C-alpha cells in the first residue's frame, strides 16, 4: 500500500533519442503514478556537457508525448519544484557538496589525470577487482587544501566512503540488496568543470523534488549504494527503490542497436501505433498475473503494480510487437483509421482529391482483417489507389486462356446492365453468365480478379468490385481485355 500520493520521475540524459528501454522506464513510472493518483515528473539530467546533443530534449519530449505519457511537471511546463533541467540548478549542487565537505563526508581532490592513470594501471597490474581512488587527497592538511584552492589548480569533490561496512537497502523488485563499502569508489560528486556528476545531482534533485519512489533500469543498481550513502550523509529520508529488469535481444544479450531498432522514433516512422508499442513495452518485465496480453493504457493504469515486475531480463520479441500492433489496429473503428490512411496516402504522393471519404472507408472495411499496419492498405491493395498497369504473370498463365477475352466480354456486358449493383447483384450476374457460357464460375472469377486488381490475391472479388464501383470496374475489365496477352 502506498500511504501518500507518490511522486515519481523519469530522468533521462538527453543523448539524442528516446530508447525503448527509456520508454519502458518512463511508462512504468507513469503507470505507477496514475495507478496511485500520484505525480509523474520529467527531469532532464543534462550535466554531462560532453554528451550534449542539440535538439535531444525536444526529441525526447515529442516521443514521450506521442506515446501519451503526459507528465505533471517538467522542463517545458514547469511545476512547484523546478527548474527541471539540471543544468539550471548548478548552484544547488555546489551548495550541497559544500555541506558534505563541512561534515567530512566529501573532500577536495587535486590529483592530476596522470596520477589517476598511474594509479589505475598499478591496480590493474595487481589484478584488483576494480579500480578505486586511494583517498590520497583525503589526507591533505587544511593548509595544503587552502593553498591548492587559492592557486586555482584543477580540483574535483569526492564522496568519502568509509571502508569495511555493508550498505543495505531494499528494492521493491529485488528485495534486500547489499553492497560491501570496500567495493564502492570515492565517487566524484563535482567535476573539475564545476558540474555535478549524475550521482550527486540525482540524489539532491530526488530529495528536493520530493520523489517518493525511484523506478529505473537495472543498470543503475550499482550506483544505488552511493546514493544511499548520500541520503544518509545528508540525513534525508530515502525514497523507495525499484530497479527494472534488463531488456534483452532474443539471443539474451543486452538489447542493442546492432540487432534492431532501439529508438521510439524508429518504430513510429515504421508505422507502429502508439497503442501497440505501449502495450508491448508494458509487458517487458510485467504481467498482471494472468494470460492477458492485449491492453489499452487505461487498463494498464488500473492493473499496474511494481510488485508484479519481474527480476529476470525481458526479451524484446519483435513478432509479439507486430502481433499486438495488428490487434490494436483491428480494434480501431473505420473512422479512426480514416485520417491515418489519409496521411499514408499523402506520404505515398497519391492525389488525395481523387479519393472521397466514402471510398476510403469502403477500402478500410474491405481490407481491415488483412492489414497489420496502416501502410499496408497501400502496399497490400495498391489497386484501390491506382488501376493496374501490369498483370501478375503466373496468374495469366494459369487463368487467362484463349477463350477468356470473349467470356470476360460477356461478363462485361452483363455488368453494364446492372443499376447501382450490390455485391449480390454482381455475384448473380456472374453466375448467370457462367451458366449461359456453360462454364464453371471460376473461369470468370479468376480472370475478373486479375483484370480489376492485377494480382491473384486479396479480399473477396465481389467486395473488391463494390469498393471500386461499377464504372471503374468496367473500365478496368476493358483495359485488361486489351492489354493481357498470352
Ligand atoms: N540520467 C539517468 C539516465 O539517463 C537517470 C537514472 C535514474 O533514473 O536515476 O537514465
Coordinates of C-alpha atoms and ligand atoms in Angstrom, one line a residue:
X1 CA 0.0 0.0 0.0
X2 CA 1.2 3.5 -0.8
X3 CA 0.1 5.8 2.0
X4 CA 1.0 9.2 0.5
X5 CA 0.3 10.1 -3.1
X6 CA 3.6 9.1 -4.7
X7 CA 5.8 11.4 -6.8
X8 CA 8.0 9.6 -9.4
X9 CA 10.2 10.9 -12.1
X10 CA 11.6 9.9 -15.5
X11 CA 15.1 11.4 -15.5
X12 CA 16.7 10.8 -18.9
X13 CA 20.1 12.2 -20.0
X14 CA 19.4 13.8 -23.4
X15 CA 21.6 11.7 -25.6
X16 CA 19.6 12.2 -28.8
X17 CA 16.6 10.0 -28.8
X18 CA 14.2 8.0 -26.6
X19 CA 15.5 4.4 -26.3
X20 CA 12.8 1.8 -25.9
X21 CA 14.4 0.9 -22.6
X22 CA 13.8 4.6 -21.6
X23 CA 10.3 4.3 -22.8
X24 CA 9.7 1.3 -20.6
X25 CA 11.1 3.2 -17.5
X26 CA 9.0 6.2 -18.3
X27 CA 5.9 4.1 -18.8
X28 CA 6.3 2.1 -15.6
X29 CA 6.8 5.4 -13.7
X30 CA 3.7 6.9 -15.4
X31 CA 1.6 3.8 -14.8
X32 CA 2.7 3.7 -11.1
X33 CA 1.9 7.4 -10.7
X34 CA -1.5 7.2 -12.3
X35 CA -2.5 3.9 -10.6
X36 CA -1.8 5.6 -7.2
X37 CA -3.1 9.1 -8.0
X38 CA 0.4 10.4 -7.8
X39 CA 2.5 12.7 -9.9
X40 CA 4.8 11.9 -12.8
X41 CA 7.7 14.2 -13.4
X42 CA 10.1 14.7 -16.2
X43 CA 13.6 15.8 -15.2
X44 CA 16.3 16.3 -17.7
X45 CA 19.7 15.2 -16.4
X46 CA 22.0 17.2 -18.7
X47 CA 25.1 17.7 -16.5
X48 CA 27.4 15.8 -18.8
X49 CA 28.5 18.5 -21.1
X50 CA 30.5 16.1 -23.3
X51 CA 27.4 14.2 -24.2
X52 CA 25.3 17.3 -25.1
X53 CA 23.3 16.7 -28.3
X54 CA 21.5 19.6 -30.0
X55 CA 17.7 19.1 -30.2
X56 CA 17.8 16.0 -27.9
X57 CA 15.4 17.3 -25.3
X58 CA 12.8 18.4 -27.8
X59 CA 13.1 15.0 -29.4
X60 CA 12.6 13.2 -26.1
X61 CA 9.6 15.3 -25.2
X62 CA 8.0 14.8 -28.6
X63 CA 8.5 11.0 -28.3
X64 CA 7.0 10.9 -24.8
X65 CA 4.1 13.0 -25.9
X66 CA 3.5 10.9 -29.0
X67 CA 3.2 7.8 -26.7
X68 CA 0.7 9.6 -24.5
X69 CA 3.0 9.8 -21.4
X70 CA 1.9 13.3 -20.3
X71 CA 3.9 14.5 -17.2
X72 CA 2.6 16.7 -14.5
X73 CA 5.8 18.7 -14.0
X74 CA 8.6 19.1 -16.5
X75 CA 11.0 21.5 -18.2
X76 CA 8.5 22.8 -20.7
X77 CA 5.5 23.1 -18.4
X78 CA 7.2 23.9 -15.1
X79 CA 5.9 22.9 -11.6
X80 CA 6.5 23.8 -8.0
X81 CA 9.9 22.1 -7.8
X82 CA 11.6 23.5 -10.9
X83 CA 13.6 24.1 -12.8
X84 CA 13.5 20.6 -14.2
X85 CA 16.8 20.8 -16.2
X86 CA 19.8 20.0 -14.1
X87 CA 22.0 22.5 -16.0
X88 CA 19.8 25.2 -14.5
X89 CA 20.3 24.0 -10.9
X90 CA 24.1 24.1 -10.6
X91 CA 24.2 26.3 -7.5
X92 CA 22.1 23.8 -5.6
X93 CA 24.6 21.0 -6.2
X94 CA 27.7 23.0 -5.2
X95 CA 25.9 24.2 -2.1
X96 CA 25.1 20.6 -1.1
X97 CA 28.6 19.4 -2.0
X98 CA 30.0 22.1 0.3
X99 CA 27.8 20.9 3.1
X100 CA 29.2 17.4 2.7
X101 CA 32.8 18.8 2.8
X102 CA 32.0 20.6 6.0
X103 CA 30.7 17.4 7.6
X104 CA 33.6 15.3 6.4
X105 CA 31.5 13.2 4.0
X106 CA 33.2 14.7 1.0
X107 CA 36.6 16.1 0.2
X108 CA 38.6 18.1 -2.4
X109 CA 40.8 16.0 -4.7
X110 CA 43.6 17.7 -6.7
X111 CA 45.1 14.6 -8.3
X112 CA 46.2 15.1 -11.8
X113 CA 44.8 12.8 -14.6
X114 CA 48.4 11.4 -14.9
X115 CA 48.4 10.3 -11.2
X116 CA 44.9 8.8 -11.6
X117 CA 46.0 6.9 -14.7
X118 CA 49.1 5.6 -13.0
X119 CA 47.0 4.5 -10.0
X120 CA 44.6 2.7 -12.3
X121 CA 47.4 0.9 -14.1
X122 CA 49.0 -0.1 -10.9
X123 CA 45.7 -1.5 -9.6
X124 CA 45.2 -3.4 -12.8
X125 CA 48.7 -4.8 -12.6
X126 CA 47.9 -6.0 -9.1
X127 CA 44.7 -7.6 -10.5
X128 CA 42.5 -5.8 -8.1
X129 CA 38.8 -6.5 -8.9
X130 CA 38.1 -2.8 -9.7
X131 CA 40.0 0.5 -9.9
X132 CA 39.4 2.7 -6.9
X133 CA 40.6 6.1 -5.8
X134 CA 43.2 5.6 -3.0
X135 CA 41.9 8.6 -0.8
X136 CA 45.3 10.3 -1.3
X137 CA 43.7 13.8 -1.0
X138 CA 41.6 12.9 2.0
X139 CA 44.8 13.2 4.0
X140 CA 45.9 16.6 2.8
X141 CA 46.3 19.2 5.6
X142 CA 44.0 22.2 5.9
X143 CA 46.9 24.4 4.7
X144 CA 47.6 22.3 1.7
X145 CA 44.0 22.3 0.7
X146 CA 43.7 26.1 1.1
X147 CA 46.9 26.6 -0.9
X148 CA 45.7 24.4 -3.7
X149 CA 42.3 26.1 -3.7
X150 CA 43.9 29.6 -3.9
X151 CA 46.3 28.6 -6.6
X152 CA 43.3 27.7 -8.7
X153 CA 44.6 24.2 -9.8
X154 CA 42.1 21.8 -11.1
X155 CA 40.0 20.0 -8.5
X156 CA 37.1 17.7 -8.0
X157 CA 35.0 16.9 -4.9
X158 CA 34.8 13.3 -3.9
X159 CA 32.4 11.2 -1.8
X160 CA 34.2 9.9 1.4
X161 CA 33.1 6.3 1.5
X162 CA 34.1 4.6 4.8
X163 CA 35.6 1.2 4.3
X164 CA 34.5 -2.1 5.9
X165 CA 30.8 -1.8 6.2
X166 CA 27.7 -3.1 4.5
X167 CA 25.5 -0.7 2.6
X168 CA 22.0 -2.2 2.6
X169 CA 18.8 -1.1 1.0
X170 CA 15.6 -2.7 0.0
X171 CA 14.3 -2.8 -3.6
X172 CA 10.7 -3.4 -4.3
X173 CA 11.5 -5.8 -7.2
X174 CA 14.7 -7.4 -5.8
X175 CA 14.1 -7.4 -2.1
X176 CA 17.1 -6.8 0.2
X177 CA 20.2 -5.6 -1.7
X178 CA 23.6 -5.5 0.0
X179 CA 26.9 -3.9 -1.1
X180 CA 30.3 -4.0 0.6
X181 CA 31.5 -0.5 1.0
X182 CA 35.0 -1.7 0.1
X183 CA 33.7 -2.0 -3.4
X184 CA 32.3 1.5 -3.6
X185 CA 34.6 4.1 -5.0
X186 CA 35.1 7.6 -3.6
X187 CA 32.9 8.8 -6.4
X188 CA 33.5 12.2 -7.9
X189 CA 30.5 14.4 -7.0
X190 CA 31.6 17.7 -8.5
X191 CA 33.8 17.6 -11.6
X192 CA 36.6 20.0 -12.5
X193 CA 34.3 21.9 -14.8
X194 CA 32.1 22.7 -11.7
X195 CA 29.3 20.5 -12.9
X196 CA 27.9 17.8 -10.7
X197 CA 28.1 14.1 -11.6
X198 CA 24.9 12.1 -12.1
X199 CA 25.1 10.7 -8.5
X200 CA 25.1 14.0 -6.6
X201 CA 22.6 15.8 -8.9
X202 CA 20.3 12.8 -9.0
X203 CA 20.1 12.5 -5.2
X204 CA 19.8 16.2 -4.5
X205 CA 17.0 16.5 -7.0
X206 CA 15.1 13.5 -6.0
X207 CA 15.2 14.9 -2.4
X208 CA 14.3 18.4 -3.3
X209 CA 11.6 17.3 -5.8
X210 CA 10.1 15.1 -3.1
X211 CA 10.4 12.0 -5.1
X212 CA 9.0 9.0 -3.2
X213 CA 9.9 6.1 -5.5
X214 CA 12.9 5.8 -7.7
X215 CA 11.9 3.5 -10.6
X216 CA 14.8 3.0 -13.1
X217 CA 16.7 0.4 -15.1
X218 CA 18.8 -2.3 -13.6
X219 CA 22.0 -0.6 -14.9
X220 CA 21.7 1.9 -12.1
X221 CA 21.6 -0.7 -9.3
X222 CA 25.3 -0.5 -8.8
X223 CA 25.0 3.3 -8.3
X224 CA 22.4 2.9 -5.6
X225 CA 24.9 2.3 -2.7
X226 CA 26.5 5.6 -3.5
X227 CA 23.1 7.2 -3.4
X228 CA 22.2 5.5 -0.2
X229 CA 25.3 6.9 1.4
X230 CA 24.5 10.4 0.1
X231 CA 21.0 10.2 1.6
X232 CA 22.5 9.2 4.9
X233 CA 25.2 11.8 4.9
X234 CA 22.5 14.5 4.2
X235 CA 20.3 13.0 6.8
X236 CA 17.5 12.7 4.3
X237 CA 14.8 10.1 4.1
X238 CA 15.4 7.7 1.3
X239 CA 12.9 7.1 -1.4
X240 CA 11.8 3.5 -2.2
X241 CA 13.8 1.9 -5.0
X242 CA 12.7 -0.3 -7.8
X243 CA 15.2 -1.5 -10.4
X244 CA 13.6 -2.8 -13.6
X245 CA 15.0 -5.8 -15.4
X246 CA 17.3 -5.5 -18.4
X247 CA 15.9 -5.7 -21.9
X248 CA 17.4 -8.5 -23.9
X249 CA 17.8 -9.4 -27.5
X250 CA 16.2 -12.8 -28.5
X251 CA 19.7 -14.3 -28.0
X252 CA 19.6 -13.0 -24.4
X253 CA 22.4 -10.5 -24.9
X254 CA 21.7 -6.9 -23.8
X255 CA 19.3 -5.1 -26.2
X256 CA 21.5 -3.3 -28.7
X257 CA 21.2 -1.2 -31.8
X258 CA 23.0 -3.8 -33.8
X259 CA 20.2 -6.3 -33.6
X260 CA 17.4 -3.9 -34.5
X261 CA 15.8 -0.5 -33.8
X262 CA 16.1 0.9 -30.3
X263 CA 14.7 4.4 -30.8
X264 CA 11.0 5.0 -30.3
X265 CA 11.1 7.4 -33.3
X266 CA 12.2 4.4 -35.5
X267 CA 9.1 2.4 -34.5
X268 CA 7.0 5.5 -35.1
X269 CA 8.4 6.0 -38.5
X270 CA 7.9 2.4 -39.3
X271 CA 4.2 2.9 -38.7
X272 CA 3.7 1.2 -35.4
X273 CA 0.7 2.5 -33.4
X274 CA 1.5 4.1 -30.1
X275 CA -1.1 1.8 -28.5
X276 CA 0.7 -1.3 -29.9
X277 CA 4.1 0.0 -28.8
X278 CA 2.9 0.9 -25.3
X279 CA 1.1 -2.4 -24.9
X280 CA 4.2 -4.3 -25.9
X281 CA 6.6 -2.2 -23.8
X282 CA 4.4 -2.6 -20.7
X283 CA 4.8 -6.4 -21.0
X284 CA 8.6 -6.2 -21.0
X285 CA 9.0 -7.3 -17.4
X286 CA 5.5 -7.0 -16.1
X287 CA 2.3 -9.1 -16.2
X288 CA -0.9 -8.9 -14.2
X289 CA -0.6 -12.5 -13.1
X290 CA -2.8 -13.9 -15.8
X291 CA -2.5 -14.6 -19.6
X292 CA -4.0 -11.3 -20.8
X293 CA -1.7 -9.6 -23.3
X294 CA -3.9 -7.1 -25.0
X295 CA -4.1 -3.9 -23.0
X296 CA -5.2 -0.3 -23.5
X297 CA -3.4 2.4 -21.5
X298 CA -6.4 2.8 -19.0
X299 CA -6.4 -0.9 -18.3
X300 CA -2.6 -0.9 -17.7
X301 CA -3.1 2.0 -15.3
X302 CA -5.7 0.0 -13.5
X303 CA -3.6 -3.1 -13.2
X304 CA -0.1 -2.0 -12.9
X305 CA 1.9 -2.6 -9.6
X306 CA 5.6 -2.6 -9.1
X307 CA 5.3 -5.8 -7.1
X308 CA 4.4 -7.6 -10.3
X309 CA 7.6 -6.6 -12.1
X310 CA 10.0 -9.5 -12.7
X311 CA 13.6 -9.6 -11.8
X312 CA 14.6 -11.7 -14.8
X313 CA 15.6 -9.9 -18.1
X314 CA 12.8 -9.3 -20.5
X315 CA 13.3 -10.4 -24.1
X316 CA 12.4 -7.9 -26.8
X317 CA 10.3 -10.1 -29.2
X318 CA 9.5 -8.3 -32.4
X319 CA 6.9 -10.8 -33.5
X320 CA 4.9 -10.0 -30.4
X321 CA 5.2 -6.3 -31.1
X322 CA 3.9 -6.9 -34.7
X323 CA 1.1 -9.0 -33.4
X324 CA 0.0 -6.5 -30.8
X325 CA 0.2 -3.7 -33.3
X326 CA -2.1 -5.6 -35.7
X327 CA -4.5 -6.3 -32.9
X328 CA -4.7 -2.7 -31.9
X329 CA -5.2 -1.6 -35.5
X330 CA -8.0 -4.0 -36.0
X331 CA -9.8 -2.9 -32.9
X332 CA -9.9 0.7 -34.2
X333 CA -13.1 1.9 -35.8
X334 CA -13.0 2.6 -39.6
X335 CA -13.5 6.3 -38.8
X336 CA -10.5 6.3 -36.6
X337 CA -8.4 4.7 -39.2
X338 CA -9.5 7.1 -41.9
X339 CA -7.2 10.1 -41.0
X340 CA -4.3 7.7 -40.6
X341 CA -4.9 6.2 -44.0
X342 CA -5.1 9.7 -45.5
X343 CA -1.7 10.5 -44.0
X344 CA -0.2 7.4 -45.7
X345 CA -1.9 8.3 -49.0
X346 CA -0.3 11.8 -48.9
X347 CA 3.1 10.2 -47.9
X348 CA 2.8 7.9 -50.9
X349 CA 2.3 11.0 -53.1
X350 CA -1.1 10.0 -54.4
X351 CA -3.5 12.7 -55.3
X352 CA -5.8 12.8 -52.3
X353 CA -8.5 14.7 -54.2
X354 CA -9.3 11.5 -56.1
X355 CA -10.5 9.7 -53.1
X356 CA -13.6 10.5 -51.2
X357 CA -14.0 9.6 -47.5
X358 CA -16.7 7.3 -48.5
X359 CA -14.4 5.4 -50.9
X360 CA -11.6 5.2 -48.3
X361 CA -14.0 3.9 -45.7
X362 CA -15.0 1.2 -48.0
X363 CA -11.4 0.2 -48.6
X364 CA -10.8 0.2 -44.8
X365 CA -13.7 -2.1 -44.1
X366 CA -12.8 -4.4 -47.0
X367 CA -9.1 -4.7 -46.0
X368 CA -9.3 -4.4 -42.2
X369 CA -8.8 -8.0 -41.4
X370 CA -5.8 -8.3 -43.8
X371 CA -3.6 -5.5 -42.6
X372 CA -1.3 -5.1 -39.6
X373 CA -0.1 -1.6 -40.4
X374 CA -2.0 1.3 -41.9
X375 CA 0.6 1.5 -44.6
X376 CA -0.4 -2.0 -45.8
X377 CA -3.7 -0.6 -47.1
X378 CA -1.5 0.8 -49.8
X379 CA 1.1 -1.9 -50.2
X380 CA -1.4 -4.9 -50.0
X381 CA -4.1 -3.3 -52.1
X382 CA -2.4 -0.7 -54.4
X383 CA -5.2 -1.4 -56.9
X384 CA -7.6 0.7 -54.8
X385 CA -5.5 3.7 -55.4
X386 CA -4.3 3.1 -58.9
X387 CA -5.6 0.9 -61.8
X388 CA -3.3 -1.9 -62.5
X389 CA -0.8 -1.3 -65.3
X390 CA 0.7 -4.7 -65.2
X391 CA -0.8 -8.1 -64.5
X392 CA 0.7 -11.0 -62.5
X393 CA 2.3 -13.3 -65.0
X394 CA 1.7 -16.6 -63.1
X395 CA -2.0 -15.8 -62.8
X396 CA -2.2 -15.0 -66.6
X397 CA -0.6 -18.4 -67.3
X398 CA -3.0 -20.2 -65.0
X399 CA -6.3 -18.4 -65.5
X400 CA -6.2 -16.4 -68.8
X401 CA -7.0 -18.8 -71.7
X402 CA -7.6 -18.2 -75.3
X403 CA -11.3 -18.1 -74.8
X404 CA -11.1 -15.8 -71.7
X405 CA -11.4 -12.4 -73.5
X406 CA -14.7 -13.4 -75.1
X407 CA -16.1 -14.8 -71.9
X408 CA -15.0 -11.8 -69.9
X409 CA -16.6 -9.5 -72.5
X410 CA -19.9 -11.3 -71.9
X411 CA -19.4 -10.6 -68.2
X412 CA -18.7 -7.0 -69.0
X413 CA -22.0 -6.8 -70.9
X414 CA -23.8 -8.3 -68.0
X415 CA -22.3 -5.9 -65.6
X416 CA -23.2 -2.8 -67.7
X417 CA -26.8 -3.7 -67.3
X418 CA -26.7 -3.5 -63.5
X419 CA -28.0 -0.5 -61.8
X420 CA -26.2 0.6 -58.7
X421 CA -25.1 -3.0 -58.1
X422 CA -24.6 -4.6 -54.7
X423 CA -22.2 -7.4 -54.0
X424 CA -25.0 -9.9 -54.6
X425 CA -26.0 -8.3 -57.9
X426 CA -22.5 -8.8 -59.2
X427 CA -22.5 -12.4 -57.9
X428 CA -25.8 -13.2 -59.6
X429 CA -24.7 -11.6 -62.9
X430 CA -21.5 -13.6 -62.9
X431 CA -23.3 -16.9 -62.1
X432 CA -25.8 -16.3 -64.9
X433 CA -23.1 -15.5 -67.4
X434 CA -21.2 -18.7 -66.4
X435 CA -24.4 -20.6 -66.9
X436 CA -25.0 -19.1 -70.3
X437 CA -21.5 -19.9 -71.3
X438 CA -21.8 -23.3 -69.8
X439 CA -18.6 -22.9 -67.8
X440 CA -17.6 -23.0 -64.2
X441 CA -17.7 -19.8 -62.2
X442 CA -14.0 -20.0 -61.6
X443 CA -13.4 -19.5 -65.3
X444 CA -14.7 -16.0 -64.8
X445 CA -13.8 -15.2 -61.2
X446 CA -10.0 -15.5 -61.6
X447 CA -9.7 -13.5 -64.8
X448 CA -12.1 -10.9 -63.3
X449 CA -9.9 -10.5 -60.2
X450 CA -6.8 -10.3 -62.4
X451 CA -8.5 -7.6 -64.6
X452 CA -9.5 -5.3 -61.8
X453 CA -6.6 -5.8 -59.4
X454 CA -3.7 -7.0 -61.5
X455 CA -3.0 -9.8 -58.9
X456 CA -4.5 -13.0 -57.7
X457 CA -4.9 -12.5 -54.0
X458 CA -6.9 -10.1 -51.9
X459 CA -10.3 -9.7 -50.4
X460 CA -13.4 -11.4 -51.9
X461 CA -13.7 -10.4 -55.6
X462 CA -17.3 -9.1 -55.2
X463 CA -16.2 -6.9 -52.3
X464 CA -13.5 -5.6 -54.5
X465 CA -16.0 -4.7 -57.2
X466 CA -18.3 -2.9 -54.8
X467 CA -15.5 -0.9 -53.4
X468 CA -14.2 0.1 -56.8
X469 CA -17.7 0.9 -58.1
X470 CA -19.3 -0.1 -61.4
X471 CA -17.7 2.5 -63.6
X472 CA -14.2 1.8 -62.5
X473 CA -14.8 -2.0 -62.6
X474 CA -16.0 -1.8 -66.2
X475 CA -13.1 0.4 -67.2
X476 CA -10.6 -2.0 -65.8
X477 CA -12.1 -5.0 -67.4
X478 CA -12.0 -3.3 -70.8
X479 CA -8.3 -2.3 -70.3
X480 CA -7.4 -5.8 -69.2
X481 CA -9.0 -7.4 -72.3
X482 CA -7.0 -5.1 -74.5
X483 CA -3.7 -5.5 -72.5
X484 CA -3.4 -9.1 -71.3
X485 CA -1.6 -11.1 -73.9
X486 CA -0.9 -14.8 -73.8
Ligands
LIG1 N1 20.0 10.2 -16.0 C1 19.9 8.8 -15.8 C2 19.5 8.1 -17.1 O1 19.9 8.6 -18.1 C3 18.8 8.6 -14.7 C4 18.9 7.3 -14.0 C5 17.9 7.4 -12.8 O2 16.7 7.3 -13.1 O3 18.4 7.6 -11.7 O4 18.9 7.1 -17.2

